[in-house]
Coordinates of C-alpha atoms and ligand atoms in Angstrom, one line a residue:
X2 CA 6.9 -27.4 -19.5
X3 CA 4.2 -25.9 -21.2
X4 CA 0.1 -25.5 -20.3
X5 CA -2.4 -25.2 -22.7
X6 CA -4.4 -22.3 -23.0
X7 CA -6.7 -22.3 -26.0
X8 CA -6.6 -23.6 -29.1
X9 CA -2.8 -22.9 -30.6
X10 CA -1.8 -20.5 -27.4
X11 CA 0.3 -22.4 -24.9
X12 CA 1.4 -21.1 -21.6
X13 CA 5.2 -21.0 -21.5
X14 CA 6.4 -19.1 -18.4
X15 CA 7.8 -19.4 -15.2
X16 CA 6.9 -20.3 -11.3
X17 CA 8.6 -18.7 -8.7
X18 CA 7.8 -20.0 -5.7
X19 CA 10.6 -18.8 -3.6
X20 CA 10.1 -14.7 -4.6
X21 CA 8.9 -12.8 -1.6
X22 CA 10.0 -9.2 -2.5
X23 CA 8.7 -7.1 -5.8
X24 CA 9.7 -3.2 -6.2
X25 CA 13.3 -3.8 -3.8
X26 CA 11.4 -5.1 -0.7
X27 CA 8.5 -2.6 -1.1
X28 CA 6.0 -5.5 -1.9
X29 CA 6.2 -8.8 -0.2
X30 CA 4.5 -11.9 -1.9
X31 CA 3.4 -13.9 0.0
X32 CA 2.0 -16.8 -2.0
X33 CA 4.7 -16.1 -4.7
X34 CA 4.3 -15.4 -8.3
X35 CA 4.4 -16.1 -11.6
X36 CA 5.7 -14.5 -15.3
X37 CA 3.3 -15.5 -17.6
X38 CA 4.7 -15.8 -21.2
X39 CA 2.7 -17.2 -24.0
X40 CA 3.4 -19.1 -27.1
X41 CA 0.6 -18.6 -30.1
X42 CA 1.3 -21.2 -33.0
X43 CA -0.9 -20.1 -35.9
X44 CA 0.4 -19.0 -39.7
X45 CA 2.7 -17.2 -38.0
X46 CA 4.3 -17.9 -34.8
X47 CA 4.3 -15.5 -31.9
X48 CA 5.7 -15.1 -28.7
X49 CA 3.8 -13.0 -25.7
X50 CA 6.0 -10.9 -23.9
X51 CA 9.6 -13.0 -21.8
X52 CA 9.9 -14.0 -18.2
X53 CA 12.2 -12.6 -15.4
X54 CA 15.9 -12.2 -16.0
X55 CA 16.7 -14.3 -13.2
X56 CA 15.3 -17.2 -15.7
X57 CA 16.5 -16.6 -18.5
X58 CA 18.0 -19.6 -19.2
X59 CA 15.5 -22.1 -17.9
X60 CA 13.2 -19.8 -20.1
X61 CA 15.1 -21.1 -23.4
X62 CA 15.5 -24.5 -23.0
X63 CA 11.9 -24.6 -21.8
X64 CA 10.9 -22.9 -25.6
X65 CA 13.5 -24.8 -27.3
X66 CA 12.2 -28.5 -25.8
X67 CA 9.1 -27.2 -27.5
X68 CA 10.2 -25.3 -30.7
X69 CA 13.0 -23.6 -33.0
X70 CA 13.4 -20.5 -31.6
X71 CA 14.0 -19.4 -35.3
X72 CA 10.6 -20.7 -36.4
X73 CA 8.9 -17.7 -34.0
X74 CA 8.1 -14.8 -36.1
X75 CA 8.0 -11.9 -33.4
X76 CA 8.0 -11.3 -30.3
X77 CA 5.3 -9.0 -28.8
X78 CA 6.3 -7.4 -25.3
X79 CA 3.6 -5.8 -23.5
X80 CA 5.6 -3.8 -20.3
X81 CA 9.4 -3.6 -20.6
X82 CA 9.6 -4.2 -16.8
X83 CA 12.5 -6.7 -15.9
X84 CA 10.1 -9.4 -15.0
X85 CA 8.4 -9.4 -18.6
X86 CA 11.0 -8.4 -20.8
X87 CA 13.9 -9.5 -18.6
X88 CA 14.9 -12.6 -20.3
X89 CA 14.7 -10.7 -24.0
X90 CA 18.9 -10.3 -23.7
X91 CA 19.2 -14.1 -23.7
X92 CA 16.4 -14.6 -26.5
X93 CA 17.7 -12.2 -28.6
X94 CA 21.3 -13.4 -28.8
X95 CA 19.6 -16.4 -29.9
X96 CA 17.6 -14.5 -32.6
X97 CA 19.0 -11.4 -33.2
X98 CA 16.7 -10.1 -35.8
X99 CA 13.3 -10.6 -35.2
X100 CA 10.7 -7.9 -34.6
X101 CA 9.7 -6.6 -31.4
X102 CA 6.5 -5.0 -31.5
X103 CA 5.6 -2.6 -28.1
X104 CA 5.2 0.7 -27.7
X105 CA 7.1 3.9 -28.5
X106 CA 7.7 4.2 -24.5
X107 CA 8.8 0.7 -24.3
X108 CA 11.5 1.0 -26.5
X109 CA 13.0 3.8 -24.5
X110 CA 12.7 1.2 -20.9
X111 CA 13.8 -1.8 -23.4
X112 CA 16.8 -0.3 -24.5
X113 CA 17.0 1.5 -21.0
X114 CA 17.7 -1.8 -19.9
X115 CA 19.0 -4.1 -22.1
X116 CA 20.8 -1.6 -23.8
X117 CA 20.4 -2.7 -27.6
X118 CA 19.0 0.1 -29.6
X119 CA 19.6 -2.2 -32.9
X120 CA 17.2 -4.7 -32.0
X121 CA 14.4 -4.4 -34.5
X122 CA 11.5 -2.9 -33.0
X123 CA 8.3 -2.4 -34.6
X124 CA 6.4 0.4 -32.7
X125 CA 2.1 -0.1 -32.0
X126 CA 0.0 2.2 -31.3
X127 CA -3.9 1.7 -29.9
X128 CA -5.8 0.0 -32.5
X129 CA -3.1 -1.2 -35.0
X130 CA -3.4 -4.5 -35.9
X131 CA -1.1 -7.5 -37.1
X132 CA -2.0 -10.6 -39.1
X133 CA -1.1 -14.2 -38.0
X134 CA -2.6 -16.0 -40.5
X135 CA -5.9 -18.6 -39.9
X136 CA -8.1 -15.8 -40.2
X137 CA -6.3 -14.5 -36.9
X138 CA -5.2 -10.9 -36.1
X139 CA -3.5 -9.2 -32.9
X140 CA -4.6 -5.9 -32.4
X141 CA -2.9 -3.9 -29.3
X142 CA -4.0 -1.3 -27.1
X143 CA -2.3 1.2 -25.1
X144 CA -2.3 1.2 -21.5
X145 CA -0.2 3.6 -19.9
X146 CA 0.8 3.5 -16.3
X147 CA -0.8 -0.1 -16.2
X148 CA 1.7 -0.6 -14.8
X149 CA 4.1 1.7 -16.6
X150 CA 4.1 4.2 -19.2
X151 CA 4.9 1.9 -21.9
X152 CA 2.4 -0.9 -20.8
X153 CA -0.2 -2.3 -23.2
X154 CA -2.7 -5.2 -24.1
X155 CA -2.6 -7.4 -26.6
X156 CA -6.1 -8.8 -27.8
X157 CA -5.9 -12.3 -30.0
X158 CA -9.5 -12.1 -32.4
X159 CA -10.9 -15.4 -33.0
X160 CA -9.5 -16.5 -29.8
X161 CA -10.6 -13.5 -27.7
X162 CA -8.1 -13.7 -25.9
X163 CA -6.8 -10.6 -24.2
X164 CA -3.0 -10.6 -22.8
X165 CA -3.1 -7.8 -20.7
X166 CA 0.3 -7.9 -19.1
X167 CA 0.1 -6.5 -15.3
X168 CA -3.2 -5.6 -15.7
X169 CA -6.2 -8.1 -13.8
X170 CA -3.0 -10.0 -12.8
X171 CA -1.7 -11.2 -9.0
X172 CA 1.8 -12.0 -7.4
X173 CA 0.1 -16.1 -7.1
X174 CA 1.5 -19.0 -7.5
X175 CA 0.1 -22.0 -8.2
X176 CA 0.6 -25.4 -10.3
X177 CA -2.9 -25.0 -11.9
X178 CA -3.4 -21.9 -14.4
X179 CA -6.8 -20.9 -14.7
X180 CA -9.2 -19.5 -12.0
X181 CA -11.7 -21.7 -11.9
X182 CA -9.1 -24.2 -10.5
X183 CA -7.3 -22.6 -7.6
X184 CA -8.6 -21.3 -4.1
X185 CA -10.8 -18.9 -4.8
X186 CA -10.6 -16.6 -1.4
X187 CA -6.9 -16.9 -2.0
X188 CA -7.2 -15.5 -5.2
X189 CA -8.9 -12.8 -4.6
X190 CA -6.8 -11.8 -1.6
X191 CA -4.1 -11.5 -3.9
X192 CA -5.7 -9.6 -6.6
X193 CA -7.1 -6.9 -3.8
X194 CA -3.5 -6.8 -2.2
X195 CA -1.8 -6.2 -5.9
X196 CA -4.3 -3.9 -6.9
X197 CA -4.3 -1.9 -3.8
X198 CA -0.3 -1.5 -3.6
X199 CA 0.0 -1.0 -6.9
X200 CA -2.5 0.1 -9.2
X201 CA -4.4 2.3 -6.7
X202 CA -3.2 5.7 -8.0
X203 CA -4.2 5.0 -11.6
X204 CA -7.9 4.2 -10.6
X205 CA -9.0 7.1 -12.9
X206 CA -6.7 6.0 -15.5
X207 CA -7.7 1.8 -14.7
X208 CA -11.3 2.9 -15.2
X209 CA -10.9 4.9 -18.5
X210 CA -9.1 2.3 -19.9
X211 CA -11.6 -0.3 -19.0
X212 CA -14.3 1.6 -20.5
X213 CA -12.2 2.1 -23.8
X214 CA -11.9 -1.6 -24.4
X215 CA -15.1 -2.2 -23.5
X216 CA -15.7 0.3 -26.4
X217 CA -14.6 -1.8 -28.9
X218 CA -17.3 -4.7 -28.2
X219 CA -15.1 -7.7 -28.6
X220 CA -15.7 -10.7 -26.8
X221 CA -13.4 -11.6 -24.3
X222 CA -13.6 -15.1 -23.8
X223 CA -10.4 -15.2 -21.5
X224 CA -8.0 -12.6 -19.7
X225 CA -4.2 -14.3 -20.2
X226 CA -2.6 -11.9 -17.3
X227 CA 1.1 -12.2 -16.9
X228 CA 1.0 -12.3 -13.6
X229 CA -0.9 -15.6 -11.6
X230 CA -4.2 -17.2 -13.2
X231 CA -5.6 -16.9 -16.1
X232 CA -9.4 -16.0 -16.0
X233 CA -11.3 -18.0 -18.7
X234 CA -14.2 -18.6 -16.0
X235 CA -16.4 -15.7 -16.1
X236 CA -13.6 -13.0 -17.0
X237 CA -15.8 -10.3 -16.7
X238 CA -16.0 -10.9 -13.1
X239 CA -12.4 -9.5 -12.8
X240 CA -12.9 -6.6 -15.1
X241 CA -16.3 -5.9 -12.5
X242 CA -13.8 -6.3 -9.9
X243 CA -11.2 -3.6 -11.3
X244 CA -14.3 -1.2 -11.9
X245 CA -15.6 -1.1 -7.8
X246 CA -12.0 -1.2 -7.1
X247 CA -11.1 1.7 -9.0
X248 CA -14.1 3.9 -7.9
X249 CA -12.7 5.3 -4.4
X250 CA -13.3 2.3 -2.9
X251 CA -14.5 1.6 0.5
X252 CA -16.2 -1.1 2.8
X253 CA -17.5 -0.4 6.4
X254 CA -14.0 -1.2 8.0
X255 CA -11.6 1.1 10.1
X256 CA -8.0 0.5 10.3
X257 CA -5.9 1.3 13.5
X258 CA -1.9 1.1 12.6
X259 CA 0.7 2.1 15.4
X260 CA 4.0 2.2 16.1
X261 CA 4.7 2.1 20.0
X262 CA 8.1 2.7 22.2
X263 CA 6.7 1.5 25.4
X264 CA 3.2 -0.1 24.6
X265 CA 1.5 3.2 25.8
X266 CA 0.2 3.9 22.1
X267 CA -0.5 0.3 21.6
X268 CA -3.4 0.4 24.8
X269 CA -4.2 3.5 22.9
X270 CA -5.4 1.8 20.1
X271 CA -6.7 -1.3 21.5
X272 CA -9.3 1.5 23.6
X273 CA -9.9 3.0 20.4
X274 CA -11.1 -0.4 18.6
X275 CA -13.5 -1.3 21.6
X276 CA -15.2 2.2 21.3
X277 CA -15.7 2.1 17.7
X278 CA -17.3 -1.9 18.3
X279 CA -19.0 -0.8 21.8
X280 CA -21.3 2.0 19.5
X281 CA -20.8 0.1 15.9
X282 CA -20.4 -3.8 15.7
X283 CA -21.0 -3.9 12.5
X284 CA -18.0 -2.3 11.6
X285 CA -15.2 -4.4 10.8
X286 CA -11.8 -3.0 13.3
X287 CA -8.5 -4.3 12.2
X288 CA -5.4 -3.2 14.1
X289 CA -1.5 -3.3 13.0
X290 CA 1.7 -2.7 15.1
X291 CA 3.5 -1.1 11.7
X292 CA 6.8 -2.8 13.2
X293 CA 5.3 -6.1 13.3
X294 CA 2.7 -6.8 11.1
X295 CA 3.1 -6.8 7.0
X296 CA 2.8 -3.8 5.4
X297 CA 1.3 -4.8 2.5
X298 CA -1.6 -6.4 4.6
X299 CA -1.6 -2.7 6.0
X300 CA -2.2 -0.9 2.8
X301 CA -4.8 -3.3 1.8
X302 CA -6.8 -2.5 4.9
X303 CA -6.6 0.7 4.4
X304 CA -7.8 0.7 0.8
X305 CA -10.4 -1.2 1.8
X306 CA -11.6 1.0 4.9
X307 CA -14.1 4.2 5.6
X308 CA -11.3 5.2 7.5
X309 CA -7.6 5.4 9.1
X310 CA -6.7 6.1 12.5
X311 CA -2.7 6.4 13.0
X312 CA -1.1 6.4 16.2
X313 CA 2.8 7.0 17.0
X314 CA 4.8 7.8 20.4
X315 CA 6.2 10.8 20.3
X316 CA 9.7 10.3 19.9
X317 CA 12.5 13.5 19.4
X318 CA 9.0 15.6 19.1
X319 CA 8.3 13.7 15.6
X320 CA 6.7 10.7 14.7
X321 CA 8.3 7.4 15.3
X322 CA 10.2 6.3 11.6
X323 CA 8.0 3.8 10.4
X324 CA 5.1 5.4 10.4
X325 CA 6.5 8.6 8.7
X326 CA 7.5 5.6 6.1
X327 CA 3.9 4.6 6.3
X328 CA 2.7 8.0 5.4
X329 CA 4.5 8.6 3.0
X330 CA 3.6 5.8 0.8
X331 CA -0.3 6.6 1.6
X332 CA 0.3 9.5 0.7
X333 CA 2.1 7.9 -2.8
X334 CA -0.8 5.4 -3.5
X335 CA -3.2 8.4 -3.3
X336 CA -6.5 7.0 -1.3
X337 CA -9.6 9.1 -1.9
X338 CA -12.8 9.7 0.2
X339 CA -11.4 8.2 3.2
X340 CA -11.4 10.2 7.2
X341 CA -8.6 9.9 9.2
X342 CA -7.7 10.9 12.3
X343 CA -4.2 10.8 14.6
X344 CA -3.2 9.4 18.4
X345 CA -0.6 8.8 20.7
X346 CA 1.5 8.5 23.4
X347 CA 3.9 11.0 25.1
X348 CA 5.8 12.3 27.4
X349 CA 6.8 16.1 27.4
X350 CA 5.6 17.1 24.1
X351 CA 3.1 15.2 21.7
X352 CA 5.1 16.4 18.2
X353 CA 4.3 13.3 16.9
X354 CA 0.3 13.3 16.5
X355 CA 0.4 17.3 15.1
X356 CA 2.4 16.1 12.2
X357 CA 0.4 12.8 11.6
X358 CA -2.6 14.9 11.6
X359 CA -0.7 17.6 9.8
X360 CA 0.4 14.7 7.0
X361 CA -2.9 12.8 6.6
X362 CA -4.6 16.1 6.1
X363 CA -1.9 16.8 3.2
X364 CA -2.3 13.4 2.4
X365 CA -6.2 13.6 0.9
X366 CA -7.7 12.5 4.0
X367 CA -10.7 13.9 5.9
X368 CA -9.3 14.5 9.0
X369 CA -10.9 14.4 12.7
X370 CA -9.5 16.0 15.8
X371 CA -6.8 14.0 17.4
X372 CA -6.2 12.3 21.1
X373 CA -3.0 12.5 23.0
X374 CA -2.1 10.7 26.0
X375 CA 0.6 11.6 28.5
X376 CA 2.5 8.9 29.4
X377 CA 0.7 5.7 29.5
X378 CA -2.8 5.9 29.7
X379 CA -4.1 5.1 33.4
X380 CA -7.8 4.4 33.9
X381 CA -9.2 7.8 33.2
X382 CA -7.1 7.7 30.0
X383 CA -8.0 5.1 28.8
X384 CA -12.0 5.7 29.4
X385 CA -11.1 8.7 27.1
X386 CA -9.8 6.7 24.5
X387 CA -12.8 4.5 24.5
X388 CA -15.2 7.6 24.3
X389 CA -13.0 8.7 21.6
X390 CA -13.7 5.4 19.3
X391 CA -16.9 5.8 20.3
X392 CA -17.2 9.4 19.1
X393 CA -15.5 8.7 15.4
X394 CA -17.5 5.2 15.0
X395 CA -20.3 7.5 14.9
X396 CA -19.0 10.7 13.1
X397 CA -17.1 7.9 10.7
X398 CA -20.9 5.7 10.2
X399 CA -22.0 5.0 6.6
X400 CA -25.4 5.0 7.9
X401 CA -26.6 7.1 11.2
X402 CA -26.3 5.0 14.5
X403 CA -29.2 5.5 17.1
X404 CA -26.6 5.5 19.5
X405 CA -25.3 8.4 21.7
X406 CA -21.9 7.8 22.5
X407 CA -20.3 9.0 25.9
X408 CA -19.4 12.5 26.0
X409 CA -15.6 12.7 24.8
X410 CA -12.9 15.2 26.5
X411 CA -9.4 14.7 26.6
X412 CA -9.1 17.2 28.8
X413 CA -12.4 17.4 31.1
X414 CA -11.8 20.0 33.8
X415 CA -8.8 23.0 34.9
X416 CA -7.6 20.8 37.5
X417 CA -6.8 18.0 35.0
X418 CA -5.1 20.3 33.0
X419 CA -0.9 20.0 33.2
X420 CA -0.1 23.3 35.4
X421 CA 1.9 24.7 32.3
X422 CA -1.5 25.0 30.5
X423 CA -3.0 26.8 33.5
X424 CA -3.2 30.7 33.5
X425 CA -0.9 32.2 35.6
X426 CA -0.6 35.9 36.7
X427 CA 2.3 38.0 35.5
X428 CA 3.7 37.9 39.2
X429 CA 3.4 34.6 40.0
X430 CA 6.6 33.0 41.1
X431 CA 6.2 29.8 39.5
X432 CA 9.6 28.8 36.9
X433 CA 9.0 26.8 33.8
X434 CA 11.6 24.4 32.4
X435 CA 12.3 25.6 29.1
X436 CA 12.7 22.2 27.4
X437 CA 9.3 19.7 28.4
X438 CA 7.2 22.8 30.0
X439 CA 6.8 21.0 33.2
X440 CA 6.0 24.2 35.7
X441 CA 7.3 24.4 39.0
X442 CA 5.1 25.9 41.6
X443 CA 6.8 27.0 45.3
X444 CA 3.0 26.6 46.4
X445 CA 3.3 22.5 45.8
X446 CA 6.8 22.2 46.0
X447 CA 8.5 18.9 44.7
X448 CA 8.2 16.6 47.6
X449 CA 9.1 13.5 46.1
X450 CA 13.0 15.3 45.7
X451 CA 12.3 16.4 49.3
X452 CA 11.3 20.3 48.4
X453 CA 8.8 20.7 50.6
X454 CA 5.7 23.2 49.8
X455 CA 6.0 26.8 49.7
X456 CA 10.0 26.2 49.3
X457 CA 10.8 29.2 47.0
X458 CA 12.7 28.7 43.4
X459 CA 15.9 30.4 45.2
X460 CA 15.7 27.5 48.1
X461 CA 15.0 24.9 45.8
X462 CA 18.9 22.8 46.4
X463 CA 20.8 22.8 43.2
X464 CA 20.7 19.0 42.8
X465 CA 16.8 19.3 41.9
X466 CA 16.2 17.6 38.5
X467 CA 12.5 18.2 36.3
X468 CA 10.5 15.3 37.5
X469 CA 10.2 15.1 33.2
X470 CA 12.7 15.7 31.4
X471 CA 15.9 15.1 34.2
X472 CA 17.4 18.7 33.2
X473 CA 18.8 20.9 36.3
X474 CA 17.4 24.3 37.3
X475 CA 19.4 26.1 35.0
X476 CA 16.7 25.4 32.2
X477 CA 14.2 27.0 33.9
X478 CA 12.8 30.7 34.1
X479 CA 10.3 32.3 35.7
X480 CA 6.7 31.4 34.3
X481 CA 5.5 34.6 33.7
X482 CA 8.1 35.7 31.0
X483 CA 7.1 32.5 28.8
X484 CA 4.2 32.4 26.5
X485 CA 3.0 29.3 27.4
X486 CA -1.2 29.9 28.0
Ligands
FEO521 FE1 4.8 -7.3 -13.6 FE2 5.1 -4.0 -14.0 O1 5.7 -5.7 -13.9

């Protein structure tokens, strides 16, 4: 099947309906995708970069139903990735010696791949240029790390028509082509989500590029991406896209994402969300269980918001696993400009909101003081919580709120203090358990294990356990010997 682009260009790639995972599983499509290949019949015949090597072979007898494979001329391939160039093996048994054109790096991932160093490349650099006859020229331009270092565009003059491989493109499938055609919030949804997982740590690089082909004041009268649509309705209007997009971008959104053992962190977070809407409604508050909810969707949020607030329960003293995995791959895609801040749930030591704070910081972020919660959050807690949304939905404000939010203390008073934060004097003959810091004190004894008060550490009966952590009294010593204040 082909689709007709423009003149003598016809579409002659591949649906895939069924894909949901790009990168291993690191990118889940959701609405699949498709590898745009493109057939231009002019004085000479030219074929726009392959399709996936899973179909190869419907790939050929698609171009062979609708010409000699001999009669095409070269083949230009724009991004050795599999899904572009993966079907070039089958092709080129079929016909061994015709050109390649593509860039020095892509010869290196071609042959990295395919691994046919005799296949007859013919390198292009940014501005060369190649007649096809009818008054017709391609003229390529470089695009490193759009998507990859050998990446370019082709631009077709007369046509202006720019294939620009990855580049403007969206993992979107659809029976129509062009952009005017298909759902347009769906579209878009898809372009944010590819450009946000994907592209987001070449902004500076997706700008400079942009401006350089906009340098060369040809008309672009349609963008012919390889992945999704193609934009010949106002194509501009993805190229303005790509520019906001690329320029640290931000809407008045905050994004909560958790990861929860017992639900404790998880009625952290929903707290959170109702202080930062109690003090700012106009700010929009989406919330993800990182266990639960797509990651992808995740990112996106995040690229889109002011701001990040990432919870875990404390688990070992570290972070739970997926949101370390989480982290990391903020930390990969490079977010600028945005705050951040840490929370969570725990039990005998709160390891796990130090290091997300710790990370985020490392990660770019501007950072905001933390909240901790021990063990799950009772009324008092979770009034904190709220005052604590309350608090960063004003710090966090694009514009100042005329609102004063209610005062915020996650620890208010000494007597809400846990004893082992309490100063003690250097004879006082309270014993600390060396492993959760819960403090024994003869003065309140341990009634609910039947040690009544003022029972001394000597009297307390060997089958005692720490109300926290279960250990016996032989992890415990004497108070004053530990730097604990
Ligand atoms: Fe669509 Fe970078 O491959």
């Amino acid at each position: 099947m082909t689709i007709h682009v423009k003149n003598n260009i016809h579409w002659v790639g591949q649906r895939d309906w069924e894909v949901q995972d790009f990168h291993g599983t690191e990118y889940k499509m959701t609405k699949g995708t498709s590898y745009n290949s493109y057939l231009i019949r002019e004085e000479k015949t030219v074929l726009i970069d392959t399709v996936d090597h899973k179909f190869s072979y419907q790939f050929l007898q698609n171009l062979e139903m609708e010409i000699d494979l001999h009669s095409i001329d070269f083949i230009v391939i724009n991004h050795a990735e599999e899904d572009h160039s993966g079907a070039l093996s089958a092709l080129m048994e079929k016909i061994p010696n015709t050109p390649i054109y593509c860039t020095e790096a892509a010869i290196d991932s071609i042959v990295g791949h395919h691994h046919h160093p005799e296949w007859n490349f013919k390198t292009v650099k940014t501005g060369d240029s190649i007649d096809i006859g009818n008054g017709k020229q391609l003229i390529f331009v470089e695009a490193p790390m759009l998507h990859w270092p050998d990446s370019m565009m082709t631009y077709l003059t007369g046509d202006a028509v720019l294939f620009s491989n990855d580049a403007f493109g969206q993992h979107y499938c659809d029976e129509r082509l062009f952009n005017d055609e298909v759902d347009q919030a769906e579209l878009f949804e898809q372009c944010l989500r590819y450009y946000s997982n994907i592209l987001t740590p070449f902004s500076a690089l997706v700008t400079a590029k942009i401006k350089e082909v906009l340098s060369f004041n040809l008309p672009v009268d349609m963008i012919a991406t390889s992945h999704g649509i193609v934009w010949r309705d106002n194509p501009i209007q993805i190229i303005e896209k790509y520019l906001q997009w690329a320029d640290n971008y931000q809407e008045d959104r905050i994004t909560i994402f958790y990861d929860t053992m017992s639900n404790n962190t998880r009625m952290m977070a929903d707290a959170i969300a109702q202080g930062i809407h109690d003090v700012d409604p106009g700010v929009a508050v989406k919330v993800f269980n990182v266990s639960r909810q797509d990651k992808n969707e995740i990112l996106a949020n995040v690229f889109r918001s002011k701001g990040v607030l990432v919870g875990s329960s404390t688990m070992n003293n570290v972070m739970m696993p997926k949101i370390a995995g989480m982290l990391e791959e903020i930390t990969g895609l490079r977010f600028k400009e945005k705050k951040a801040a840490a929370f969570g749930s725990y039990g005998w030591n709160g390891g796990a909101v130090d290091r997300i704070h710790t990370r985020l910081t490392d990660a770019g972020f501007e950072t905001t003081e933390s909240i901790k919660t021990k063990w799950r959050p009772d009324g008092k807690a979770m009034r904190e919580c709220k005052a604590y949304g309350q608090k960063i939905a004003k710090q966090w404000a694009l514009t100042a709120l005329n609102v004063t939010p209610i005062e915020f203390n996650t620890v208010s008073s000494e007597e809400d203090k846990p004893a082992s934060e309490l100063p003690h004097d250097s004879d006082c003959q309270c014993m600390i358990c060396t492993v959760c810091n819960w403090v024994y004190d003869p003065v309140q004894g341990e009634p609910n294990q039947g040690v009544e008060p003022g029972t001394a550490w000597d009297d307390v009966p060997d089958y005692f356990l720490c109300p926290e952590c279960n250990l016996g009294k032989d992890v415990f010593v004497p108070h004053s010997k530990e730097d604990v204040a």
